[in-house]
Coordinates of C-alpha atoms and ligand atoms in Angstrom, one line a residue:
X1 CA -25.5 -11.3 2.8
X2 CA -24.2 -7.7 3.8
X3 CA -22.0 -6.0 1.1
X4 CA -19.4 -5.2 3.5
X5 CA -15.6 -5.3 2.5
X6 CA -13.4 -5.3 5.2
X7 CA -16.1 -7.9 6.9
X8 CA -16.9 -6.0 10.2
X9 CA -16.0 -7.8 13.8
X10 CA -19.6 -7.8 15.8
X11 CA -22.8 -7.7 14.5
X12 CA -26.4 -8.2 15.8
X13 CA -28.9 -8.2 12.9
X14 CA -32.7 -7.1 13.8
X15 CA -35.2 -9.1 11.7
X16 CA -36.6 -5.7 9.6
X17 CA -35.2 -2.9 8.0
X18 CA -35.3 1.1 7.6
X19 CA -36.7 2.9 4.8
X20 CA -36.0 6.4 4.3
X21 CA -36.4 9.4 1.5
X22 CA -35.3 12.2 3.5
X23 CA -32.8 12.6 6.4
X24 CA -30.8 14.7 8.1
X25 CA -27.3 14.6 9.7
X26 CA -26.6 16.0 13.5
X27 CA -22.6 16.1 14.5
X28 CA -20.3 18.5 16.4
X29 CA -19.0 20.8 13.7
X30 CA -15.3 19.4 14.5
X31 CA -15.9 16.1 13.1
X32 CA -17.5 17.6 9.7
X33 CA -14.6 16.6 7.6
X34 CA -15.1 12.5 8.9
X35 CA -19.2 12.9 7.5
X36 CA -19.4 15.1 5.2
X37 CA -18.1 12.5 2.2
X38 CA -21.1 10.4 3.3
X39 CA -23.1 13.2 2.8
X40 CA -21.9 13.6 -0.8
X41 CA -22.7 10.1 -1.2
X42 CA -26.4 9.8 0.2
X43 CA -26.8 13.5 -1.6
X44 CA -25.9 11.4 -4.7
X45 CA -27.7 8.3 -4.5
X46 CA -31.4 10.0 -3.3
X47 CA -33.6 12.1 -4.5
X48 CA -34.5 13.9 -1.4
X49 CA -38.9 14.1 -0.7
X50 CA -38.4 17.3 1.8
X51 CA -42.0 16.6 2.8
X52 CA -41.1 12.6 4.0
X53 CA -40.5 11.3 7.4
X54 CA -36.8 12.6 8.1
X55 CA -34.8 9.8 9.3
X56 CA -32.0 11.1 11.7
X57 CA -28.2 9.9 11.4
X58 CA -26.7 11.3 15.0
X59 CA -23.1 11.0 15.4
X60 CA -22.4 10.9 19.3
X61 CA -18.7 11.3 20.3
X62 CA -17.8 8.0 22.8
X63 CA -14.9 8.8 24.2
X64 CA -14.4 5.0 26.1
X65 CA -13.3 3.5 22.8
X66 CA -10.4 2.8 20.9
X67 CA -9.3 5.4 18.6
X68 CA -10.1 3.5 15.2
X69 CA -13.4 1.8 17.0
X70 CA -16.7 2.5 16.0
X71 CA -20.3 1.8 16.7
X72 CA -23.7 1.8 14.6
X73 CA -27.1 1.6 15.8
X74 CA -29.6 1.3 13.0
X75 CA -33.3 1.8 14.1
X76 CA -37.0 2.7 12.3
X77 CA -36.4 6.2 13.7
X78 CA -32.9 6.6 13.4
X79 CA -29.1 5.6 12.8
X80 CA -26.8 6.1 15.9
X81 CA -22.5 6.6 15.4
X82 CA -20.6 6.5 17.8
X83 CA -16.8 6.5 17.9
X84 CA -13.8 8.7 19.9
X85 CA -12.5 10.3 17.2
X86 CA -12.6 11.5 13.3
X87 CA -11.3 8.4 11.8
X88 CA -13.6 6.0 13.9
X89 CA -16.4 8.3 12.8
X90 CA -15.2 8.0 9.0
X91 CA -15.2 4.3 9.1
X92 CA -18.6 4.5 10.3
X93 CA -19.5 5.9 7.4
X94 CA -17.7 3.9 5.0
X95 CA -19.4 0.9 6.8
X96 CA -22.6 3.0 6.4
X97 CA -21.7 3.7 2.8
X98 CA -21.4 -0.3 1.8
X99 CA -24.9 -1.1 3.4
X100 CA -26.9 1.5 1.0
X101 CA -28.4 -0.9 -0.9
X102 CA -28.2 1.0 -4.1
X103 CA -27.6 -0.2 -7.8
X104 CA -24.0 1.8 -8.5
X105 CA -24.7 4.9 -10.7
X106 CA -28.4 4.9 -10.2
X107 CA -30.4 7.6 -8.2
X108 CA -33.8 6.0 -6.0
X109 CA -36.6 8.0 -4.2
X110 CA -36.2 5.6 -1.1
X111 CA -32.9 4.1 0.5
X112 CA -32.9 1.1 2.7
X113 CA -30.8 0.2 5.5
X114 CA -31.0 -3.5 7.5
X115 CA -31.7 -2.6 11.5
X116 CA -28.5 -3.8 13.3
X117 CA -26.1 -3.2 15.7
X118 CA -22.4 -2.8 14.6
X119 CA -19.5 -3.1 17.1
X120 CA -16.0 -2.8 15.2
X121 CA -12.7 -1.9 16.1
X122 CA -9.8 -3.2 13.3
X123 CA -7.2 -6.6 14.2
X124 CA -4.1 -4.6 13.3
X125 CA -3.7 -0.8 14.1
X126 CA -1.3 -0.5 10.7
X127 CA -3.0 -1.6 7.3
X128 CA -1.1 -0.5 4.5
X129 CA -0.6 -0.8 1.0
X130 CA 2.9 -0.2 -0.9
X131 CA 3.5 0.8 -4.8
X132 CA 6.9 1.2 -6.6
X133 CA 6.8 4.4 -8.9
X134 CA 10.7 3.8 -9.8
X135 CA 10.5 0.8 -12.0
X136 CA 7.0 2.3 -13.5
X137 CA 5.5 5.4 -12.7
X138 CA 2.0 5.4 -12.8
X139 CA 0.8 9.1 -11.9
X140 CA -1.1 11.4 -9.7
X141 CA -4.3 10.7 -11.2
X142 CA -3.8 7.1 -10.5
X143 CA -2.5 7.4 -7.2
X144 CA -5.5 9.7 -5.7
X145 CA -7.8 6.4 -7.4
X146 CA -6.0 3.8 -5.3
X147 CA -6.3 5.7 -2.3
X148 CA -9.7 6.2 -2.5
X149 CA -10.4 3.1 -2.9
X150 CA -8.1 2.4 0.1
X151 CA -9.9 4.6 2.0
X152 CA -13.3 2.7 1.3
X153 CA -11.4 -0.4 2.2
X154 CA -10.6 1.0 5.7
X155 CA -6.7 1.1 4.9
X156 CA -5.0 3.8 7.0
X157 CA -1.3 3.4 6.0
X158 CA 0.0 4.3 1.9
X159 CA 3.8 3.3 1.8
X160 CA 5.2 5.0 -1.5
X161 CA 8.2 3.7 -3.3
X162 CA 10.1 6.7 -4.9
X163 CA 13.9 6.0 -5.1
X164 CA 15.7 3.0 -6.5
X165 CA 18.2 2.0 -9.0
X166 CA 15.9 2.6 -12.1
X167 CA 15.3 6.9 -11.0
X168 CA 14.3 9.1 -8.0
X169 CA 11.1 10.9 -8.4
X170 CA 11.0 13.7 -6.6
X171 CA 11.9 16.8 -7.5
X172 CA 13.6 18.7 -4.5
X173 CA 14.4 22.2 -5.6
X174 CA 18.2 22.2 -3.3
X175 CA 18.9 19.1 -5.7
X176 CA 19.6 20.5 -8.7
X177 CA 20.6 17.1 -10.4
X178 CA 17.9 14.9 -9.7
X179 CA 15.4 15.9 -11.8
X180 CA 17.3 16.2 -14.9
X181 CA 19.6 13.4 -14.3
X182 CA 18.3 10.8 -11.3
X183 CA 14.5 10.6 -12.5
X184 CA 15.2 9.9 -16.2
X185 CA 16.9 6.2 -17.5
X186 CA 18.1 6.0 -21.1
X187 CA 15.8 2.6 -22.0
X188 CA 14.2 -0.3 -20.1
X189 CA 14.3 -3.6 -20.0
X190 CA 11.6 -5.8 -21.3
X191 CA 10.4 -9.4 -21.8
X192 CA 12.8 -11.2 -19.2
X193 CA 15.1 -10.5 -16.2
X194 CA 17.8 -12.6 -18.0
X195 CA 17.4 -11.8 -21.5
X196 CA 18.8 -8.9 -23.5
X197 CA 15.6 -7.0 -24.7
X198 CA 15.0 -3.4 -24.4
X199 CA 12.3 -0.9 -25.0
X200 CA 14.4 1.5 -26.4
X201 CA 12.4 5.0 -25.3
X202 CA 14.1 7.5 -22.8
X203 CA 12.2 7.2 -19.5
X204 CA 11.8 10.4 -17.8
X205 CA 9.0 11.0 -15.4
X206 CA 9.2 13.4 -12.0
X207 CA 6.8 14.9 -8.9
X208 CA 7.3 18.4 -8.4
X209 CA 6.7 19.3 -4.7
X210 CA 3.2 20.5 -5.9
X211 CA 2.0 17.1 -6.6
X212 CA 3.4 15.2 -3.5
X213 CA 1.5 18.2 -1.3
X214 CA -1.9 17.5 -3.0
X215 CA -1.3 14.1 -3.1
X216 CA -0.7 14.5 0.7
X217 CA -3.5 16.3 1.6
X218 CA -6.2 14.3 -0.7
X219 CA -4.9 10.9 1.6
X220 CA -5.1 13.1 5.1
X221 CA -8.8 14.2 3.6
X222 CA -9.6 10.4 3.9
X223 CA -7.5 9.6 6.8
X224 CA -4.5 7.9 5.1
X225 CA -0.9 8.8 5.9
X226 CA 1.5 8.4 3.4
X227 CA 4.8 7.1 4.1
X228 CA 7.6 8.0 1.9
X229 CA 10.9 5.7 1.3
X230 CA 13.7 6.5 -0.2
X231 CA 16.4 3.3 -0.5
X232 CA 19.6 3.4 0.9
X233 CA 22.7 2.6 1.0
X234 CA 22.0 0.2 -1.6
X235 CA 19.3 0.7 -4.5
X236 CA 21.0 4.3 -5.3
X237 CA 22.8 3.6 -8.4
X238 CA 20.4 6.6 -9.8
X239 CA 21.8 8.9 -7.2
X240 CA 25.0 8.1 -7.6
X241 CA 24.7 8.6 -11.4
X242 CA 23.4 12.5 -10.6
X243 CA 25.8 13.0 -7.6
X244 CA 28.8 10.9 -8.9
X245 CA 30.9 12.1 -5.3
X246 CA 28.7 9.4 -3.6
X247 CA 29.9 6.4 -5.9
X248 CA 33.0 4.7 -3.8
X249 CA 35.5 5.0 -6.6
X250 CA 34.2 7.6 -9.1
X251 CA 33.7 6.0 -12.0
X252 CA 30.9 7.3 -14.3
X253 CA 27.3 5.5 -13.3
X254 CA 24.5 5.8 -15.0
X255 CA 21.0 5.2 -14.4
X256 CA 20.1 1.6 -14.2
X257 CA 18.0 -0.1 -16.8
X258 CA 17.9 -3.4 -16.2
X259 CA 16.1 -4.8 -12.5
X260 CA 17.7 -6.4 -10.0
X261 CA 20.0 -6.2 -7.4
X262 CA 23.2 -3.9 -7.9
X263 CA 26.7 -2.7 -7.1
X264 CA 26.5 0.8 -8.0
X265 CA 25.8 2.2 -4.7
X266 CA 26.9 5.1 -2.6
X267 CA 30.0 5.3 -0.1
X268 CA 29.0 4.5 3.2
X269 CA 32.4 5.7 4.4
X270 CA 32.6 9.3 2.6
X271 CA 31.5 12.1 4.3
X272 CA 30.0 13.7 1.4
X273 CA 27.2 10.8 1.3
X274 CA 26.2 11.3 5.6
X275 CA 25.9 14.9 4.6
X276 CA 24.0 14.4 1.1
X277 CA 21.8 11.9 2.8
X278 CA 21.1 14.3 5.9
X279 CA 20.1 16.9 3.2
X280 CA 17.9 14.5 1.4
X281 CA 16.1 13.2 4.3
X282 CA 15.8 17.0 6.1
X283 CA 13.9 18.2 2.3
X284 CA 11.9 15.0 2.7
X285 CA 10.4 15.1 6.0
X286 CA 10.0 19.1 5.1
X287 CA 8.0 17.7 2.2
X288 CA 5.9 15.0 4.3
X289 CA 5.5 17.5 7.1
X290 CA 2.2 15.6 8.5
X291 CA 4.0 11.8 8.1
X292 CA 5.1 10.6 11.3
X293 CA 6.6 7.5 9.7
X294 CA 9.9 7.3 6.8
X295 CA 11.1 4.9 5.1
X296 CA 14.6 4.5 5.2
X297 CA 15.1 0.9 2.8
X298 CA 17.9 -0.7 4.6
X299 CA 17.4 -3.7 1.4
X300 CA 19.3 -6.2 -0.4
X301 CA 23.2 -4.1 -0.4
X302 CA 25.6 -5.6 -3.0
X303 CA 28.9 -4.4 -1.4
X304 CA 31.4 -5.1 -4.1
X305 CA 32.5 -1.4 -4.8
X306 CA 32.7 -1.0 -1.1
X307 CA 35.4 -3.9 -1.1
X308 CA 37.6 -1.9 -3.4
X309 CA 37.0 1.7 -1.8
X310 CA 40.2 3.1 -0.1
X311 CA 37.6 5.1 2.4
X312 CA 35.6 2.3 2.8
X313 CA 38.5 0.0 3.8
X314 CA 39.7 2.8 6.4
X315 CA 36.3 3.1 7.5
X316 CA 36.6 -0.5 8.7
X317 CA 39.7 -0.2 10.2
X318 CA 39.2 2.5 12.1
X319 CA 35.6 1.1 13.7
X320 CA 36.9 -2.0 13.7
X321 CA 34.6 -3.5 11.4
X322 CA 35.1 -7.2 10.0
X323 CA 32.6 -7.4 7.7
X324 CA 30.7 -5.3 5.0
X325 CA 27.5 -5.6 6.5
X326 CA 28.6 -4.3 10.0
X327 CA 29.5 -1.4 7.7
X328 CA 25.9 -0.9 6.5
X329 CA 24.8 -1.5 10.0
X330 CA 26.8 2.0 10.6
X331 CA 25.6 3.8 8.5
X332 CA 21.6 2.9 9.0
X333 CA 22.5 3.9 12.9
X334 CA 23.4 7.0 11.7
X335 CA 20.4 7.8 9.3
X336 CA 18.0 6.7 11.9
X337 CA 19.3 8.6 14.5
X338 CA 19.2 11.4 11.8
X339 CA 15.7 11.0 10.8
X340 CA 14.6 10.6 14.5
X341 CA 16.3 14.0 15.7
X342 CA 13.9 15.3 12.9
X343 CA 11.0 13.5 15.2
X344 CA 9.9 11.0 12.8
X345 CA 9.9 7.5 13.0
X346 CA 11.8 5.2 10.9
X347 CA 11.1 1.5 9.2
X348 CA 13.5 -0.6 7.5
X349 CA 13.1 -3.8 5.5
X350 CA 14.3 -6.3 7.9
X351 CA 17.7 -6.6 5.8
X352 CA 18.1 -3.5 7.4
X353 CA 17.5 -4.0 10.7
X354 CA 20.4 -5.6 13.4
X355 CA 20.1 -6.8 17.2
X356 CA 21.4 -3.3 17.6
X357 CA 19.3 -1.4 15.8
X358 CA 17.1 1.9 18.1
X359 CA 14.7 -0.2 19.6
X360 CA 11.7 2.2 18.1
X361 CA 12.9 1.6 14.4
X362 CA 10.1 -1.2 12.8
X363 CA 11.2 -3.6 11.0
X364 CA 8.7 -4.4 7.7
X365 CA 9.4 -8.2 7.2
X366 CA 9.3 -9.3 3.6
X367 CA 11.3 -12.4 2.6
X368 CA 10.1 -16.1 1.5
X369 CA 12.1 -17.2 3.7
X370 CA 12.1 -17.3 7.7
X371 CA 15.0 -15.9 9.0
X372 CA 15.2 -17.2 12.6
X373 CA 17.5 -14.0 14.3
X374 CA 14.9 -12.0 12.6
X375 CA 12.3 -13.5 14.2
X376 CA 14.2 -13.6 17.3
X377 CA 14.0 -10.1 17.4
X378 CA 9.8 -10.0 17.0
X379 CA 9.9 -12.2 19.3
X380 CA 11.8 -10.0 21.9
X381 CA 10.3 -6.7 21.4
X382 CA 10.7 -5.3 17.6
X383 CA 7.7 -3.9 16.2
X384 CA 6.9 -5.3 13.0
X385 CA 5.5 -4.7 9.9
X386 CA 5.0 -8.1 8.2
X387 CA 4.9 -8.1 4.6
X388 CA 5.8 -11.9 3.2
X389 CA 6.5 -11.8 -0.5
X390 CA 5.0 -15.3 -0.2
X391 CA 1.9 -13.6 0.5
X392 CA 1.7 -10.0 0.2
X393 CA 3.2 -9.4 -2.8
X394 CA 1.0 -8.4 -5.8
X395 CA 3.5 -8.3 -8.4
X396 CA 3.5 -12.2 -8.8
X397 CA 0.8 -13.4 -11.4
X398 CA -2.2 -15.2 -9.4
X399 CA -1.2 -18.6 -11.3
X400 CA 2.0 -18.4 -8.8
X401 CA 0.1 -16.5 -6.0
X402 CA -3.7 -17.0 -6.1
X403 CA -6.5 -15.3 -4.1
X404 CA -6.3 -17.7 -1.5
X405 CA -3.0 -17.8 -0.2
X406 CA -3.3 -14.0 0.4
X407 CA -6.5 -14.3 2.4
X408 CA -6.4 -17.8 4.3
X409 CA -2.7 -18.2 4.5
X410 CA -2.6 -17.3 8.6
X411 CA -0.5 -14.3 9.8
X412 CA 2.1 -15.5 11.9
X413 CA 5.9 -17.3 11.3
X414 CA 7.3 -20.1 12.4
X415 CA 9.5 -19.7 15.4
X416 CA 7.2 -16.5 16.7
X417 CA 5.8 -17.1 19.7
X418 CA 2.7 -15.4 21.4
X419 CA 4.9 -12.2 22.6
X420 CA 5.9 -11.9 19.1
X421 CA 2.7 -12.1 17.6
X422 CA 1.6 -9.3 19.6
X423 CA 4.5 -7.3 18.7
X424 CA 3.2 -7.4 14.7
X425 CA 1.6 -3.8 14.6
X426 CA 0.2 -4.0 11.2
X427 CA 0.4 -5.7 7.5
X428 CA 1.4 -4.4 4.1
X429 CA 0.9 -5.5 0.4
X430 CA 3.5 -4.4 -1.7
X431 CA 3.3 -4.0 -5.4
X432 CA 7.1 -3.7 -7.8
X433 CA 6.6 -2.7 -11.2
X434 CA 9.7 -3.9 -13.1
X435 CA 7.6 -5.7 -15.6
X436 CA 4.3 -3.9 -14.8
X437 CA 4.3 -0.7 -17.2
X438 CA 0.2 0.4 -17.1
X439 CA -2.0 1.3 -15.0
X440 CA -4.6 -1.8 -16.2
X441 CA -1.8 -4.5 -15.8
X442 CA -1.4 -2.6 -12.4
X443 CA -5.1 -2.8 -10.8
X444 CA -5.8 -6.3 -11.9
X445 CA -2.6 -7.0 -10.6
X446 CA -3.8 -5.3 -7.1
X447 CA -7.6 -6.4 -7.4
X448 CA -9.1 -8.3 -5.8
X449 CA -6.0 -8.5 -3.9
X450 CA -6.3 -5.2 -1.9
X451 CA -9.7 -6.6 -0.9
X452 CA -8.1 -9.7 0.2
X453 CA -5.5 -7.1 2.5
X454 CA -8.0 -5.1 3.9
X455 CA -10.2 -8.1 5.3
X456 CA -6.6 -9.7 6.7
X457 CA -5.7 -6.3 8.3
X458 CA -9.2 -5.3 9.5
X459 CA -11.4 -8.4 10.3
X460 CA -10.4 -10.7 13.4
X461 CA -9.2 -14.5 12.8
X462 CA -11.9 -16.0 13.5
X463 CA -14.6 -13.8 11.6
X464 CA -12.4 -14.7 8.2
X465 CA -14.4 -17.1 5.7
X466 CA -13.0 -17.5 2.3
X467 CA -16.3 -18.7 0.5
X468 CA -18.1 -15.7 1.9
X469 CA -15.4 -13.1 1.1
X470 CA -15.6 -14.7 -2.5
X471 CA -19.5 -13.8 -2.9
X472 CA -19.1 -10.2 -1.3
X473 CA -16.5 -9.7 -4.2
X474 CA -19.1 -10.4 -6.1
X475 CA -21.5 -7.6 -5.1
X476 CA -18.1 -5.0 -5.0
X477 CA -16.5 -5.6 -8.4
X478 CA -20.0 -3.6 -10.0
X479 CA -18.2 -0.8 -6.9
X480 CA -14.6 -1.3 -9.0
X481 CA -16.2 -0.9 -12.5
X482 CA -18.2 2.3 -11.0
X483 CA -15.1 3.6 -10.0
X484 CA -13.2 2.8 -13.6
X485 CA -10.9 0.0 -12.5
X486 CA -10.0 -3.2 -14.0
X487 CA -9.6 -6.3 -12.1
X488 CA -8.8 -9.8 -12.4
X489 CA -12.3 -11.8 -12.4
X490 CA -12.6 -14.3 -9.4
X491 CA -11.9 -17.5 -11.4
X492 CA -8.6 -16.2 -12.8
X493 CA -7.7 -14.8 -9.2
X494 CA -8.2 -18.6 -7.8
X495 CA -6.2 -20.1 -10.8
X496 CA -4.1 -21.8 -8.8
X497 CA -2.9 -24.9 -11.2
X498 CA -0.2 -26.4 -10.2
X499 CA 1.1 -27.1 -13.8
X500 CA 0.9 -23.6 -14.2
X501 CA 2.5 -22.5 -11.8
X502 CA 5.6 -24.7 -12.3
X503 CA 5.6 -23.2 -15.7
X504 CA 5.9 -19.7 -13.8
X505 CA 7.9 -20.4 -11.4
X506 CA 11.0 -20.8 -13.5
X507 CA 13.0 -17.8 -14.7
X508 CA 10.8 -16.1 -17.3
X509 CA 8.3 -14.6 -14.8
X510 CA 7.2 -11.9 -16.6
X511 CA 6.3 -13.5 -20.0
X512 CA 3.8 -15.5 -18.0
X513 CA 2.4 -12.8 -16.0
X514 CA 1.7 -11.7 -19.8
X515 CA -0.2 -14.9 -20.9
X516 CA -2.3 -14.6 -17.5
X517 CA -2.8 -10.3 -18.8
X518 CA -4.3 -12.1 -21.7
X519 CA -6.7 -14.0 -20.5
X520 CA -8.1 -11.5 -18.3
X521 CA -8.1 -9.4 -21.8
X522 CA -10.2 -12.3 -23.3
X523 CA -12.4 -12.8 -20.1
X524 CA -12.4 -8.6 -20.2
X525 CA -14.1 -8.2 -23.9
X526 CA -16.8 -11.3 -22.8
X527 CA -17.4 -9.7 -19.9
X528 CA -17.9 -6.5 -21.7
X529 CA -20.1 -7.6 -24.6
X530 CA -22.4 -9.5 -22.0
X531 CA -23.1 -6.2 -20.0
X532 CA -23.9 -4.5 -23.7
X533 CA -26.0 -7.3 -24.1
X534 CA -28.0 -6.7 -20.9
X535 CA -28.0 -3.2 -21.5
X536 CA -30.1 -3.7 -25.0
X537 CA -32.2 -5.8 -23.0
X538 CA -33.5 -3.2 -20.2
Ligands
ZN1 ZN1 33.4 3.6 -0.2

């Protein structure tokens, strides 16, 4: 069994293998930056005998395939690469990087490769992973882990969450209320959505512009674009609690504490807010200079302050609007048509997204449910993102969503025909961190079920096999410890019981997604005591 996680599309295995204890690399000095983090890894793992046969890893540019396709010929003699382009050639090498067979942390006077032939080129062009830093805020540190881990995953696509009801988190230097107002919320809520409980501890937390640019240029280093979002019209109550002018009737706002959906939005009718908005989104793709994607929201808009604005009502008349939404519709036009004179492209949740809408704005799909003028659209043309929460959502404890669902549940909707199947560019996990408030609830939340992503977004239909994805996870988790993550253990992850998830199911989500934290806490200090107990043994 090869320890390969996304599974690769065609292989051809050659009955022996290649055994080497020195090497050497040979490349065109433009595609250095795609190598030379194998290099660091082979450097790492071998101690180099400079007097040994040198084995040869020759990266030949091929300029026939895809941009994201790759090949690998492993010889006796050699290892052949070839791919178009820096990114095939670095998914060479993280397919290259998976087949070392190498005990994690340990350093050997010979490697090993299997002789093979490796065609592979991914299923969707877009694989991308989302995390909300509003509700919870998680960090630099722990961002630059998840990405790297993305990046070994094949994952091209990071989709961050930084505005919402609950704080904005950046820092923009020509927004002088953001930081001390917009990013901090006075408490937040705990235990359940409905109840009344509170953690009762300011919650203040920020990027400056420093830390988005490194953040940047660590994902561009492994050939991950980040796509920023900031929400709009609605999930701005925390604007409009720093920039009050927005809010359709003026009356003080603060930052929201509770989750959920709510009315304290901006004015979709007052000037002030198109030119606030313009400003905001101008400083952002200024920021995300190297992005050619934004994220504009377009989600879940509670009109009822819009019902009682005198501008809003005017608004209507004078466009000759019937109905809120038409109202929202507006507005979006006008952002996107903003953001794309600023040449980037724009995607909306599909609440956001009308019959009207620029034909070039993608619509990321998300709801449970299958919304037929929606689908409609895929099926005439919009390029989509899909997204299900049903599937793709990480958030939900694995009782409600287990392993399985995400990786054998098929991509595709009911109502989508074969144009419209075509016309889904990519896929997206999403993670929301209302009740999710540290980084370990946060990666076994996420593991294995970014592994589970990357096979669905990389591997073909037909090369998918649950049982055989479940034993590679196997071999990886020792990768996941290696790199100082926690995850849920496959049996949890499959805990699909149906009593359970009845249980779950009903209103008090998050208390449950605590009793499932504490089992993997239990299975966690087993787990640990057993590897001390091996460790005395050696
Ligand atoms: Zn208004």
């Amino acid at each position: 069994m090869l320890p390969l996680i996304p599974m690769v599309n065609d292989i051809k295995m050659e009955n022996q293998q290649t055994t080497f204890s020195n090497y050497t690399f040979e490349y065109d000095t433009n595609i250095m930056q795609a190598v030379q983090q194998f290099q660091a890894e082979l450097k790492e793992k071998l101690n180099v005998n400079q007097r040994a046969f040198c084995y040869v890893f020759q990266f030949i540019l091929e300029t026939k395939f895809a941009k994201q396709q790759y090949k690998i010929e492993i010889t006796k003699e050699c290892c052949k690469v070839y791919a178009k382009s820096k990114v095939g050639f670095y998914y060479a090498t993280r397919t290259l990087a998976q087949l070392l067979n190498v005990k994690i942390g340990e350093k050997v006077d010979t490697l090993t490769l299997p002789c093979m032939t490796i065609n592979d080129r991914p299923r969707f062009k877009f694989r991308s992973f989302m995390i909300d830093e509003v509700r919870h805020f998680f960090g630099k540190e722990e961002i630059k882990k998840i990405i790297d881990l993305m990046a070994d995953l094949k994952f091209n696509y990071f989709h961050w969450h930084l505005s919402d009801d609950q704080g904005f988190r950046i820092n923009f230097k020509e927004f002088d209320r953001l930081q001390p107002i917009a990013a901090k919320r006075a408490r937040t809520k705990i235990n359940a959505i409905t109840g009344n409980d509170y953690e009762e501890k300011e919650y203040h937390y920020w990027y400056e512009e420093s830390d988005i640019k490194e953040i940047i240029a660590y994902a561009k280093a492994k050939y991950i674009e980040i796509i920023p979002e900031i929400d709009m019209p609605g999930h701005t109550t925390a604007l409009v609690a720093a920039y009050n002018e927005l809010h359709c009737l003026h009356h003080p706002v603060e930052v929201e504490t509770g989750f959920g959906v709510f009315s304290e939005i901006v004015c979709p009718s007052k000037s002030t807010t198109y030119d606030f908005f313009k400003k905001l989104l101008k400083a952002l793709c200024r920021l995300f200079k190297s992005s050619h994607y934004i994220h504009i929201g377009g989600d879940e808009v509670d009109a009822k302050t819009w019902a009682q604005c005198p501008d809003c009502q005017k608004k209507m008349q004078d466009l000759h609007l019937h109905e809120a939404k038409e109202l929202q519709q507006y507005f979006m036009q006008e952002m996107v048509a903003y953001v794309q004179s600023l040449n980037k492209k724009v995607i909306c949740w599909h609440d956001g997204i009308y019959a009207s809408s620029h034909p070039e704005v993608i619509m990321q799909y998300w709801t449970w449910q299958m919304d037929q003028p929606k689908i409609q659209l895929i099926n005439q043309g919009r390029s989509t993102i899909y997204s299900p929460c049903s599937q793709f959502y990480f958030n939900d404890p694995y009782a409600e969503l287990p392993l399985k669902t995400t990786y054998c549940k098929k991509i595709r909707f009911e109502g989508l025909n074969r144009t419209g199947l075509s016309h889904i560019i990519g896929i997206e996990g999403c993670i929301w961190t209302e009740w999710i408030d540290s980084c370990e609830l946060l990666e076994t939340l996420i593991l294995p079920r970014l592994e589970a992503l990357a096979e669905k977004g990389w591997t073909k239909q037909k090369n998918l096999n649950f049982k055989d994805f479940l034993n590679r996870l196997e071999r990886h988790y020792p990768v996941l410890e290696n790199m100082h993550f926690s995850y849920t253990p496959t049996k949890i992850a499959l805990s699909a019981n149906k009593k359970n998830r009845e249980k779950i199911s009903k209103a008090f989500r998050d208390n449950d997604k605590k009793v499932e934290f504490k089992r993997y806490l239990r299975w966690k200090k087993k787990h640990q005591n057993e590897k001390t107990e091996a460790m005395k043994k050696l």
